[in-house]
């Protein structure tokens, strides 16, 4: 196991919420947060029983929670009967039938509005199609789709029946899709003939035709007709989704299944930046409870909000905070098919203005990418509807945070920096926006019911400002229950680093003197410079705080004396060019920001760095480049494999 981290960041600025924001917030002060938090930890079952009253049950639970540490079996709301789609749709029909549930903004700027009534009807129809094709409770359905409404409708249809969905991000390779279909033995695949992506029309069905022949478990492939283009259809297996939905025998209503609290809801494969994908399993009542409650408090949700999360439903962020959390709360959720830079780099702000979005949730990688084009693109739009901003996916460096706060939030909107994982189902560490004075770069405090701690390698809690591993000491309702058909991997990955049922997240973190949590990045991304273990994200953050830099990735390469030396890949703001002089300036800048020990030995300027399709930097590949290797390993899961050759050529 990697050693604990030495944290070096010196960030100390604080941003308290405005009085006007506090006054209207669900949780209005730190004292109020602390009181509720303490209650939730001291008497979790009392706390969660009270929260669970906000959901609609066919039958209430017998037991709020149980945790068998030796079997690693955790159960929430056992004995209860409930349905996620009922809670997301049916229960809103009376009061919110005509309220938009999903506003879909297409790639080319057209939109479609699904009110709760309409969404309910479409979900029922979709569920009836699945039923007609033989789907029963417990069957697996795979989705490989662009960001179209049929994806949200389809997964809601699955949970209505108790069928288990497995969404595979539409940008993954055909091989990745096949692996995931095979692992889950999906009976139906739902896909699209094409995917519209900026100026491009990307064939989706055609690209996977060859691998589908090898997927033995598949009975049917439902094909969404995104555009009327020639598409090859295999007789008897491939069906047009639209035809299926239109069929005469497909009714507009469908009884929601009365599911057990611990019935599986979905599988979501997570590969991270290394290793074979794991099928993370989430179940019904606990997951719904957790996404419902985190959405309500973290985004300080109010009935009149228009909420937009820019993630793809192929990731857990989209599952929990485009679909389930918002809809369980009866919110209006914007869903976007396109990309942030098409037709121009102001696409996000155009959409915020168009729908008067009040809560906006995105990833640091998107923030940096857009900031790179300059503030003029933002200033063209009226963003006065925004009242709260969110960030997720990686540590947000203070500089990107400050830009987001000032330019997008006009110094008015709190930013919730939310730390969580596919495995955690929902947000674990976050500021509650009315209650916490923000510190740029800190995810702040644990959510209700989440008992986090930071451990040193020996399992002892780290002291203030001492780096370590972030853990959760007790299960929370949204925790993954297992790795699909691989309990051993579940135990090894999450519960073997520390004894006694302690959830190990794999991230480095520190807590400062005031108890604020700072996530320092994946522990695999740690470098050892002259005996100091540094998280690369802090060094990257220092580089990005220099005015000309828009993104940086730091990796180690072997050094005789220091152990590791630091190699930095630096992307400059649009229109700027690197120079030897700038290399020296940047080295000095890092020395000043965090100390000479963190000074990169080599700096390479790069137009782009290799990223996963969810926007995480693939340091494994950069490391191979920094080490001078010709073979940099598998690049098929990259969003931008083309950058690799350039980076190799321009190696310094
Ligand atoms: C990993 C989980 C969380 C849903 C999307 C990603 C990193 C995520 C933050 C944050 C610092 C963060 C962690 C985590 N991460 N949010 N606010 N600050 N790091 O889900 O693909 O399962 O990735 O993303 O390293 O372990 P995921």
XYZ file of C-alpha atoms and ligand atoms in Angstrom:
679
model
C 0.000 0.000 0.000
C 1.179 3.482 -0.747
C 2.467 5.541 2.139
C 0.505 8.478 3.488
C 0.786 11.851 1.875
C 2.566 14.990 2.863
C 0.268 17.843 2.117
C 1.814 21.098 1.058
C -1.016 23.357 -0.029
C -1.252 26.730 1.655
C -4.712 27.786 0.542
C -6.397 29.809 3.302
C -9.054 32.002 1.661
C -12.638 31.757 2.886
C -15.943 32.606 1.225
C -18.966 32.754 3.522
C -22.419 32.431 1.940
C -24.359 35.671 1.481
C -26.928 36.452 4.168
C -29.709 36.403 1.582
C -28.723 32.867 0.539
C -28.498 31.650 4.123
C -31.886 32.993 5.068
C -33.694 30.900 2.467
C -31.523 27.792 2.752
C -32.689 24.461 4.196
C -29.726 24.459 6.560
C -28.976 28.011 7.601
C -25.892 27.836 9.764
C -22.899 25.723 10.585
C -24.336 25.078 14.032
C -27.503 23.692 12.480
C -25.502 21.436 10.148
C -23.336 20.240 13.015
C -26.314 19.461 15.228
C -28.084 17.413 12.565
C -24.827 15.751 11.558
C -24.066 14.696 15.115
C -27.559 13.294 15.508
C -27.212 11.372 12.245
C -24.009 9.759 13.478
C -25.121 9.120 17.032
C -28.509 7.648 16.173
C -28.346 6.775 12.490
C -31.453 4.605 12.485
C -33.575 7.338 14.054
C -32.182 9.859 11.587
C -32.746 7.713 8.484
C -36.175 6.497 9.591
C -37.275 10.099 9.788
C -35.823 10.905 6.351
C -37.391 7.810 4.811
C -40.826 9.222 5.603
C -40.210 11.566 2.676
C -40.324 8.649 0.250
C -43.470 6.773 -0.790
C -43.552 3.153 0.323
C -45.892 0.301 -0.572
C -44.872 -1.152 2.751
C -42.676 0.431 5.432
C -39.454 -1.247 6.537
C -39.045 -3.508 9.543
C -35.439 -2.620 10.261
C -33.667 0.593 9.256
C -30.142 -0.763 8.887
C -27.918 -3.726 9.554
C -24.244 -4.375 8.938
C -22.609 -7.750 9.073
C -18.939 -6.857 9.057
C -17.602 -10.342 8.564
C -19.846 -11.072 5.601
C -19.650 -7.434 4.478
C -23.400 -7.475 4.097
C -25.166 -4.202 4.601
C -28.918 -3.750 4.390
C -31.118 -0.680 4.532
C -34.840 -0.519 5.153
C -35.185 -4.290 5.205
C -38.716 -5.562 4.911
C -39.787 -2.456 3.008
C -41.502 -2.481 -0.391
C -40.849 0.414 -2.706
C -40.363 1.413 -6.346
C -37.887 4.020 -7.574
C -39.873 5.020 -10.656
C -43.025 5.448 -8.559
C -41.095 7.854 -6.338
C -39.652 9.697 -9.325
C -42.896 9.917 -11.316
C -46.279 8.709 -10.078
C -46.168 10.457 -6.756
C -45.674 13.835 -8.450
C -48.520 13.515 -10.937
C -51.157 15.157 -8.791
C -49.238 18.265 -7.793
C -46.668 18.521 -10.561
C -48.217 16.760 -13.539
C -47.626 19.708 -15.852
C -44.267 20.732 -14.437
C -41.269 19.958 -16.686
C -39.411 16.952 -15.326
C -36.795 16.761 -18.071
C -35.937 19.538 -20.463
C -33.882 18.032 -23.221
C -31.566 20.302 -25.193
C -30.361 18.586 -28.341
C -26.998 18.893 -30.032
C -28.427 21.223 -32.665
C -30.289 23.498 -30.245
C -33.800 22.086 -30.548
C -35.477 21.139 -27.336
C -38.107 18.783 -25.983
C -39.926 19.162 -22.723
C -41.156 16.149 -20.771
C -43.607 17.133 -18.087
C -44.070 14.681 -15.227
C -47.258 13.462 -16.918
C -45.579 12.923 -20.243
C -42.488 11.318 -18.760
C -44.677 8.969 -16.744
C -46.497 7.905 -19.883
C -43.303 7.362 -21.877
C -41.734 5.344 -19.075
C -44.825 3.148 -18.809
C -44.790 2.533 -22.556
C -41.096 1.665 -22.524
C -41.652 -0.700 -19.598
C -44.464 -2.375 -21.517
C -42.158 -2.868 -24.500
C -39.605 -4.557 -22.244
C -42.326 -6.735 -20.748
C -43.615 -7.693 -24.165
C -40.093 -8.793 -25.068
C -39.991 -11.089 -22.073
C -38.205 -8.984 -19.485
C -38.826 -9.912 -15.861
C -37.643 -8.709 -12.499
C -33.913 -9.288 -12.099
C -33.116 -9.457 -15.858
C -30.278 -7.217 -17.034
C -30.735 -4.593 -19.724
C -27.755 -2.811 -21.193
C -27.892 0.764 -22.527
C -25.322 2.117 -24.973
C -26.770 5.445 -25.909
C -26.103 9.095 -26.608
C -27.639 11.678 -24.267
C -31.171 11.315 -25.597
C -34.410 11.303 -23.577
C -34.929 7.610 -24.430
C -31.965 6.802 -22.182
C -33.511 8.437 -19.104
C -36.900 6.949 -19.997
C -35.376 3.506 -20.527
C -33.619 3.277 -17.187
C -36.723 4.510 -15.370
C -38.670 1.787 -17.202
C -36.195 -0.811 -15.923
C -36.503 0.218 -12.298
C -40.282 0.273 -12.727
C -40.170 -3.458 -13.484
C -37.290 -4.360 -11.222
C -35.101 -5.141 -14.247
C -31.461 -4.214 -13.627
C -29.988 -1.587 -15.923
C -26.363 -1.373 -16.884
C -25.548 1.820 -18.737
C -22.348 1.774 -20.756
C -21.106 5.228 -21.677
C -21.702 5.811 -25.399
C -18.090 6.783 -26.018
C -16.689 3.428 -24.937
C -15.259 1.077 -27.534
C -17.256 -1.844 -28.972
C -14.958 -4.205 -27.081
C -15.704 -2.508 -23.751
C -19.395 -2.825 -24.538
C -19.076 -6.520 -25.302
C -17.157 -7.155 -22.066
C -19.893 -5.460 -20.066
C -22.765 -7.204 -21.854
C -21.044 -10.543 -21.306
C -20.249 -9.899 -17.660
C -23.854 -8.998 -16.837
C -25.440 -11.442 -19.337
C -27.799 -8.733 -20.538
C -30.847 -9.953 -22.451
C -31.571 -6.688 -24.219
C -29.331 -3.932 -25.472
C -30.807 -0.500 -26.068
C -28.734 1.586 -28.441
C -29.031 4.296 -31.076
C -28.359 4.225 -34.795
C -26.205 7.352 -34.565
C -24.862 9.835 -32.040
C -24.801 13.556 -32.841
C -21.713 15.170 -31.441
C -20.991 18.756 -32.404
C -20.586 18.775 -36.174
C -20.154 15.024 -36.334
C -22.662 12.260 -36.882
C -21.077 9.208 -35.307
C -22.424 5.802 -36.315
C -23.177 3.882 -33.153
C -25.043 0.770 -34.192
C -22.800 0.043 -37.164
C -19.694 0.307 -34.986
C -20.939 -2.427 -32.659
C -22.590 -4.768 -35.177
C -19.567 -7.064 -35.262
C -19.245 -7.471 -31.495
C -22.990 -7.916 -31.015
C -22.789 -11.158 -32.975
C -20.559 -12.461 -30.187
C -22.814 -11.413 -27.302
C -24.525 -14.712 -26.582
C -26.866 -13.461 -23.878
C -28.583 -10.875 -26.116
C -32.098 -11.674 -27.315
C -33.023 -8.274 -28.685
C -31.395 -5.003 -29.647
C -33.710 -2.008 -29.428
C -32.452 0.688 -31.764
C -33.355 4.307 -31.195
C -33.722 6.189 -34.475
C -31.828 9.395 -33.702
C -31.643 10.334 -37.367
C -33.238 8.881 -40.407
C -30.153 7.246 -41.901
C -29.550 3.807 -43.353
C -28.957 1.337 -40.533
C -28.409 -2.387 -40.824
C -30.869 -4.371 -38.727
C -30.450 -8.059 -37.946
C -33.739 -9.799 -38.525
C -35.375 -11.253 -35.454
C -32.924 -9.532 -33.095
C -32.892 -5.827 -33.940
C -36.047 -3.776 -33.448
C -36.661 -0.063 -33.937
C -37.439 1.387 -30.538
C -39.899 3.884 -31.990
C -41.879 1.119 -33.743
C -41.987 -0.909 -30.575
C -43.315 2.055 -28.600
C -45.946 2.806 -31.243
C -47.311 -0.736 -31.422
C -51.047 -1.020 -30.800
C -50.736 -3.389 -27.876
C -48.439 -1.042 -25.923
C -50.456 0.653 -23.204
C -49.828 4.017 -21.571
C -49.837 2.702 -18.051
C -47.815 0.067 -16.274
C -48.069 -1.005 -12.650
C -44.820 -0.328 -10.784
C -43.391 -3.515 -9.247
C -43.445 -3.684 -5.467
C -39.759 -4.284 -4.959
C -37.834 -5.232 -1.855
C -35.615 -2.544 -0.438
C -32.482 -4.539 -1.199
C -33.435 -5.683 -4.704
C -30.684 -4.569 -7.099
C -31.509 -1.423 -9.064
C -28.546 -1.202 -11.384
C -25.005 -2.182 -12.226
C -22.537 0.459 -13.319
C -19.105 -0.583 -14.481
C -16.224 1.491 -13.271
C -12.726 1.078 -14.562
C -11.087 4.175 -13.167
C -7.741 4.832 -14.783
C -6.358 1.329 -14.270
C -7.562 -2.250 -14.177
C -10.448 -4.421 -15.352
C -13.881 -2.834 -14.881
C -15.877 -3.668 -11.780
C -19.666 -4.006 -11.909
C -20.682 -1.774 -9.023
C -24.094 -2.883 -7.720
C -26.578 -0.442 -6.194
C -29.872 -1.478 -4.683
C -33.312 0.075 -4.449
C -34.405 1.820 -1.253
C -31.056 2.935 0.151
C -29.865 4.345 -3.159
C -33.121 6.215 -3.703
C -33.073 7.567 -0.153
C -29.502 8.723 -0.471
C -29.784 10.429 -3.861
C -33.068 12.023 -2.809
C -31.632 13.525 0.353
C -28.252 14.603 -0.987
C -29.927 16.321 -3.931
C -32.263 18.193 -1.610
C -29.619 19.459 0.815
C -26.433 19.744 -1.225
C -28.141 21.710 -3.994
C -30.417 23.336 -1.447
C -33.224 22.444 -3.808
C -36.390 24.520 -4.041
C -39.544 23.850 -6.043
C -38.934 26.688 -8.511
C -35.346 25.749 -9.354
C -34.205 24.810 -12.835
C -31.354 22.423 -12.313
C -28.706 21.373 -14.802
C -26.025 18.747 -14.393
C -23.794 18.580 -17.473
C -22.615 14.991 -16.906
C -23.479 12.071 -19.154
C -25.966 9.481 -17.892
C -23.265 6.946 -18.733
C -21.567 7.987 -15.489
C -22.874 7.726 -11.968
C -23.202 11.511 -11.791
C -25.854 11.314 -14.492
C -27.674 8.412 -12.823
C -27.817 10.081 -9.425
C -28.008 13.768 -10.290
C -29.676 14.026 -13.696
C -32.258 11.308 -13.195
C -32.910 9.802 -9.763
C -32.072 12.530 -7.216
C -33.771 15.404 -9.065
C -36.860 13.441 -10.129
C -37.367 11.935 -6.675
C -37.551 15.551 -5.492
C -39.961 16.596 -8.240
C -37.370 18.905 -9.793
C -36.884 20.151 -13.339
C -33.703 18.597 -14.696
C -32.008 19.796 -17.885
C -30.412 17.112 -20.025
C -27.930 18.111 -22.737
C -26.969 16.054 -25.753
C -24.214 18.244 -27.175
C -20.728 19.375 -26.265
C -19.546 22.538 -24.446
C -17.715 23.997 -27.437
C -20.252 23.545 -30.234
C -21.172 25.675 -32.049
C -19.094 27.966 -29.805
C -17.421 27.877 -26.406
C -20.420 29.671 -24.877
C -22.823 26.785 -25.365
C -23.226 26.183 -21.628
C -24.023 29.818 -20.938
C -26.414 29.989 -23.861
C -28.348 27.099 -22.298
C -28.235 28.609 -18.804
C -29.730 31.787 -20.239
C -32.286 29.949 -22.391
C -33.817 27.948 -19.532
C -32.946 30.319 -16.689
C -30.955 27.610 -14.969
C -30.590 28.300 -11.260
C -28.377 25.399 -10.174
C -25.470 24.344 -12.371
C -23.323 21.254 -11.708
C -20.254 20.421 -13.792
C -16.684 19.079 -13.666
C -13.386 20.944 -13.157
C -12.133 19.648 -16.495
C -15.039 21.425 -18.228
C -14.472 24.596 -16.214
C -10.788 24.746 -17.167
C -11.514 23.916 -20.798
C -14.029 26.750 -21.067
C -12.007 29.270 -19.058
C -9.230 28.702 -21.566
C -11.271 30.456 -24.257
C -11.503 33.632 -22.195
C -14.203 35.519 -20.280
C -15.735 37.231 -23.331
C -17.722 34.093 -24.134
C -19.318 34.159 -20.733
C -20.016 37.878 -20.716
C -22.236 37.592 -23.782
C -24.913 35.952 -21.640
C -27.260 36.834 -18.852
C -26.412 34.398 -16.076
C -28.415 36.163 -13.392
C -30.685 33.136 -12.902
C -27.805 31.146 -11.376
C -27.839 30.922 -7.591
C -25.696 27.851 -6.890
C -22.785 26.125 -8.622
C -21.388 22.648 -8.174
C -18.225 20.761 -9.050
C -17.496 17.027 -9.223
C -15.070 14.483 -10.626
C -11.632 15.557 -9.483
C -10.057 17.995 -7.090
C -10.882 21.497 -8.253
C -7.763 23.620 -8.052
C -8.282 26.922 -6.231
C -7.624 28.870 -9.397
C -10.363 27.210 -11.410
C -12.587 27.543 -8.339
C -11.971 31.298 -8.178
C -12.679 31.723 -11.884
C -15.904 29.717 -11.574
C -16.919 31.768 -8.554
C -16.129 35.152 -10.040
C -16.924 34.826 -13.730
C -19.789 32.299 -13.713
C -21.093 32.923 -10.198
C -20.560 36.705 -10.296
C -19.253 36.421 -6.708
C -22.778 35.581 -5.585
C -23.194 31.847 -5.958
C -21.801 29.391 -3.450
C -19.885 26.492 -5.017
C -20.483 22.993 -3.726
C -17.371 20.917 -4.350
C -18.803 17.432 -4.020
C -16.576 14.438 -3.396
C -17.945 10.978 -4.108
C -17.544 7.925 -6.342
C -19.469 5.469 -8.504
C -19.303 3.171 -5.502
C -20.780 5.662 -3.060
C -24.013 6.189 -5.033
C -24.209 9.820 -3.992
C -22.251 12.715 -2.566
C -20.282 11.954 0.620
C -18.268 15.088 1.322
C -19.533 18.550 0.426
C -20.318 21.928 1.849
C -23.995 22.575 2.521
C -24.253 25.902 0.749
C -26.142 27.903 3.373
C -24.146 26.560 6.278
C -20.478 26.518 5.384
C -17.857 29.184 4.732
C -16.212 27.865 1.584
C -12.506 27.344 1.073
C -11.507 27.079 -2.609
C -10.285 23.548 -3.268
C -11.823 21.953 -0.182
C -14.798 19.571 -0.362
C -15.439 20.674 3.231
C -17.524 18.347 5.426
C -19.218 14.934 5.429
C -22.890 14.686 4.533
C -25.438 13.524 7.123
C -24.929 9.949 8.205
C -21.466 9.675 6.654
C -18.737 8.946 9.161
C -15.561 9.826 7.309
C -12.086 9.761 8.737
C -8.544 10.093 7.508
C -6.246 7.223 8.377
C -2.537 6.868 8.261
C -1.050 3.704 6.842
C -1.192 2.003 10.247
C -4.937 2.619 10.533
C -4.545 5.395 13.124
C -6.382 8.652 12.448
C -4.166 11.302 10.891
C -3.588 14.543 12.757
C -4.784 17.906 11.460
C -3.091 18.776 8.167
C -1.470 15.381 7.995
C -2.202 13.590 4.727
C -3.716 10.114 4.719
C -6.412 7.910 3.231
C -10.017 8.940 3.369
C -12.251 6.164 4.737
C -15.869 5.777 5.796
C -16.275 3.974 9.094
C -19.892 2.872 8.708
C -22.173 2.053 5.774
C -24.486 4.751 4.458
C -27.672 4.018 2.465
C -26.107 4.715 -0.955
C -23.070 2.472 -0.516
C -22.415 -0.161 -3.199
C -23.501 -3.578 -1.984
C -21.076 -5.702 -3.971
C -19.166 -6.061 -7.205
C -21.405 -7.954 -9.615
C -20.750 -11.676 -9.245
C -17.414 -10.942 -7.626
C -17.737 -10.545 -3.849
C -14.065 -11.270 -3.498
C -13.113 -8.238 -5.502
C -15.574 -6.192 -3.446
C -13.797 -7.224 -0.265
C -10.296 -6.797 -1.637
C -10.823 -3.408 -3.232
C -12.792 -1.646 -0.536
C -12.442 -3.514 2.748
C -9.001 -5.068 2.931
C -6.772 -2.041 3.525
C -8.172 -1.563 7.010
C -9.776 -4.152 9.263
C -13.258 -4.066 10.730
C -15.588 -3.019 7.909
C -13.905 0.263 7.088
C -14.674 1.478 3.544
C -11.462 2.424 1.738
C -12.030 4.901 -1.074
C -8.559 4.935 -2.623
C -8.228 8.709 -2.380
C -5.669 10.666 -0.387
C -6.982 13.476 1.795
C -6.218 15.717 4.735
C -8.313 17.524 7.300
C -7.217 21.005 8.297
C -7.367 22.481 11.802
C -10.969 23.555 11.286
C -12.016 20.110 10.135
C -12.283 20.955 6.417
C -11.510 17.969 4.209
C -9.149 18.425 1.258
C -9.106 15.605 -1.291
C -5.572 15.119 -2.591
C -6.350 12.765 -5.487
C -6.052 9.034 -6.126
C -3.360 7.382 -4.075
C -2.018 5.827 -7.275
C -1.164 9.382 -8.305
C 1.382 9.878 -5.553
C 5.016 10.804 -6.096
C 7.903 10.376 -3.724
C 10.332 13.260 -3.931
C 13.308 13.035 -1.585
C 11.259 11.041 0.884
C 8.172 13.252 0.723
C 4.996 11.663 -0.590
C 3.179 14.280 -2.584
C -0.185 14.112 -4.272
C 0.353 15.324 -7.830
C -2.867 17.332 -7.737
C -1.393 19.926 -5.398
C 1.522 20.556 -7.736
C -0.826 20.718 -10.707
C -2.938 23.171 -8.816
C 0.102 25.385 -8.222
C 0.950 25.328 -11.930
C -2.598 26.214 -12.923
C -2.539 29.159 -10.536
C -0.068 30.854 -12.912
C -1.985 33.202 -15.181
C -0.994 31.655 -18.530
C -1.716 28.035 -17.615
C -5.047 26.365 -18.223
C -4.280 22.749 -17.305
C -1.396 20.711 -15.904
C -0.605 17.063 -15.256
C 2.340 16.009 -13.136
C 3.908 12.534 -13.110
C 7.073 11.051 -11.655
C 10.073 9.682 -13.488
C 12.941 7.870 -11.804
C 15.791 9.969 -10.409
C 18.960 8.577 -8.816
C 19.026 10.926 -5.877
C 15.505 12.145 -5.300
C 13.687 8.858 -5.886
C 11.142 10.469 -8.146
C 11.703 13.565 -10.206
C 8.714 15.543 -11.438
C 7.676 15.845 -15.049
C 4.913 18.349 -15.793
C 2.743 18.523 -18.887
C 1.349 22.024 -19.178
C -1.434 23.323 -21.425
C -1.438 27.070 -21.916
C -4.391 29.377 -22.457
C -5.527 29.623 -26.080
C -3.090 31.561 -28.294
C -0.065 31.355 -25.952
C 3.215 29.578 -26.722
C 5.667 27.892 -24.374
C 9.313 28.980 -24.085
C 12.416 28.220 -22.035
C 11.780 31.404 -20.178
C 8.279 30.295 -19.247
C 9.675 26.982 -18.011
C 11.871 28.888 -15.577
C 9.009 31.152 -14.534
C 6.762 28.178 -13.839
C 9.412 26.363 -11.812
C 9.915 29.474 -9.720
C 6.191 29.920 -9.384
C 5.718 26.404 -7.979
C 8.655 26.905 -5.628
C 7.020 30.046 -4.333
C 3.523 28.563 -4.080
C 4.373 25.305 -2.359
C 8.115 25.059 -1.857
C 11.214 24.136 -3.851
C 10.678 20.421 -3.264
C 7.662 20.427 -5.583
C 9.475 22.198 -8.432
C 9.027 20.212 -11.663
C 12.333 19.026 -13.078
C 10.982 18.983 -16.604
C 8.138 20.868 -18.195
C 6.619 19.972 -21.541
C 4.071 22.262 -23.154
C 1.175 20.339 -24.643
C -1.979 21.195 -26.566
C -3.773 18.423 -24.691
C -3.152 15.536 -22.302
C -4.657 12.039 -22.573
C -7.954 11.773 -20.732
C -10.516 9.123 -19.999
C -13.896 9.748 -21.483
C -15.083 11.027 -18.144
C -12.386 13.706 -18.223
C -9.846 12.225 -15.831
C -6.205 12.593 -16.797
C -4.593 9.232 -17.627
C -1.370 9.579 -15.704
C -0.327 6.022 -16.483
C 0.238 7.066 -20.102
C 1.923 10.343 -19.218
C 4.203 8.465 -16.874
C 5.275 6.133 -19.672
C 5.970 9.163 -21.865
C 7.950 10.886 -19.121
C 9.975 7.724 -18.588
C 10.864 7.754 -22.278
C 9.024 4.543 -23.122
C 8.006 3.839 -26.693
C 5.106 1.572 -25.675
C 2.784 3.617 -23.515
C 0.264 0.817 -23.009
C -3.387 0.532 -23.901
C -4.855 3.760 -25.284
C -8.230 2.451 -26.447
C -10.193 3.890 -23.547
C -8.939 7.416 -24.192
C -11.201 10.231 -25.288
C -8.317 11.736 -27.291
C -5.826 8.999 -28.288
C -4.447 11.275 -31.007
C -2.522 13.422 -28.518
C -0.245 10.555 -27.493
C 1.988 10.568 -30.587
C 2.485 14.336 -30.404
C 3.388 14.124 -26.738
C 5.938 11.408 -27.481
C 7.465 13.442 -30.287
C 7.733 16.592 -28.212
C 9.141 14.879 -25.146
C 11.705 17.065 -23.321
C -13.144 9.545 -8.105
C -14.432 8.836 -8.379
C -18.197 11.312 -8.226
C -18.902 11.040 -9.448
C -18.073 11.204 -10.669
C -16.787 10.445 -10.639
C -12.452 11.766 -7.842
C -14.674 12.911 -7.578
C -14.113 14.713 -6.524
C -13.979 15.965 -5.841
C -11.702 15.502 -5.616
C -12.957 13.938 -6.711
C -11.929 10.937 -6.697
C -12.888 9.773 -6.645
N -13.343 12.821 -7.390
N -15.147 14.047 -7.074
N -15.021 16.783 -5.636
N -12.747 16.308 -5.407
N -11.758 14.343 -6.259
O -17.008 9.125 -10.217
O -15.596 7.944 -11.885
O -16.270 6.831 -9.717
O -14.574 8.693 -9.763
O -13.172 10.850 -8.672
O -10.641 10.513 -6.995
O -12.351 8.629 -6.029
P -15.873 8.066 -10.433
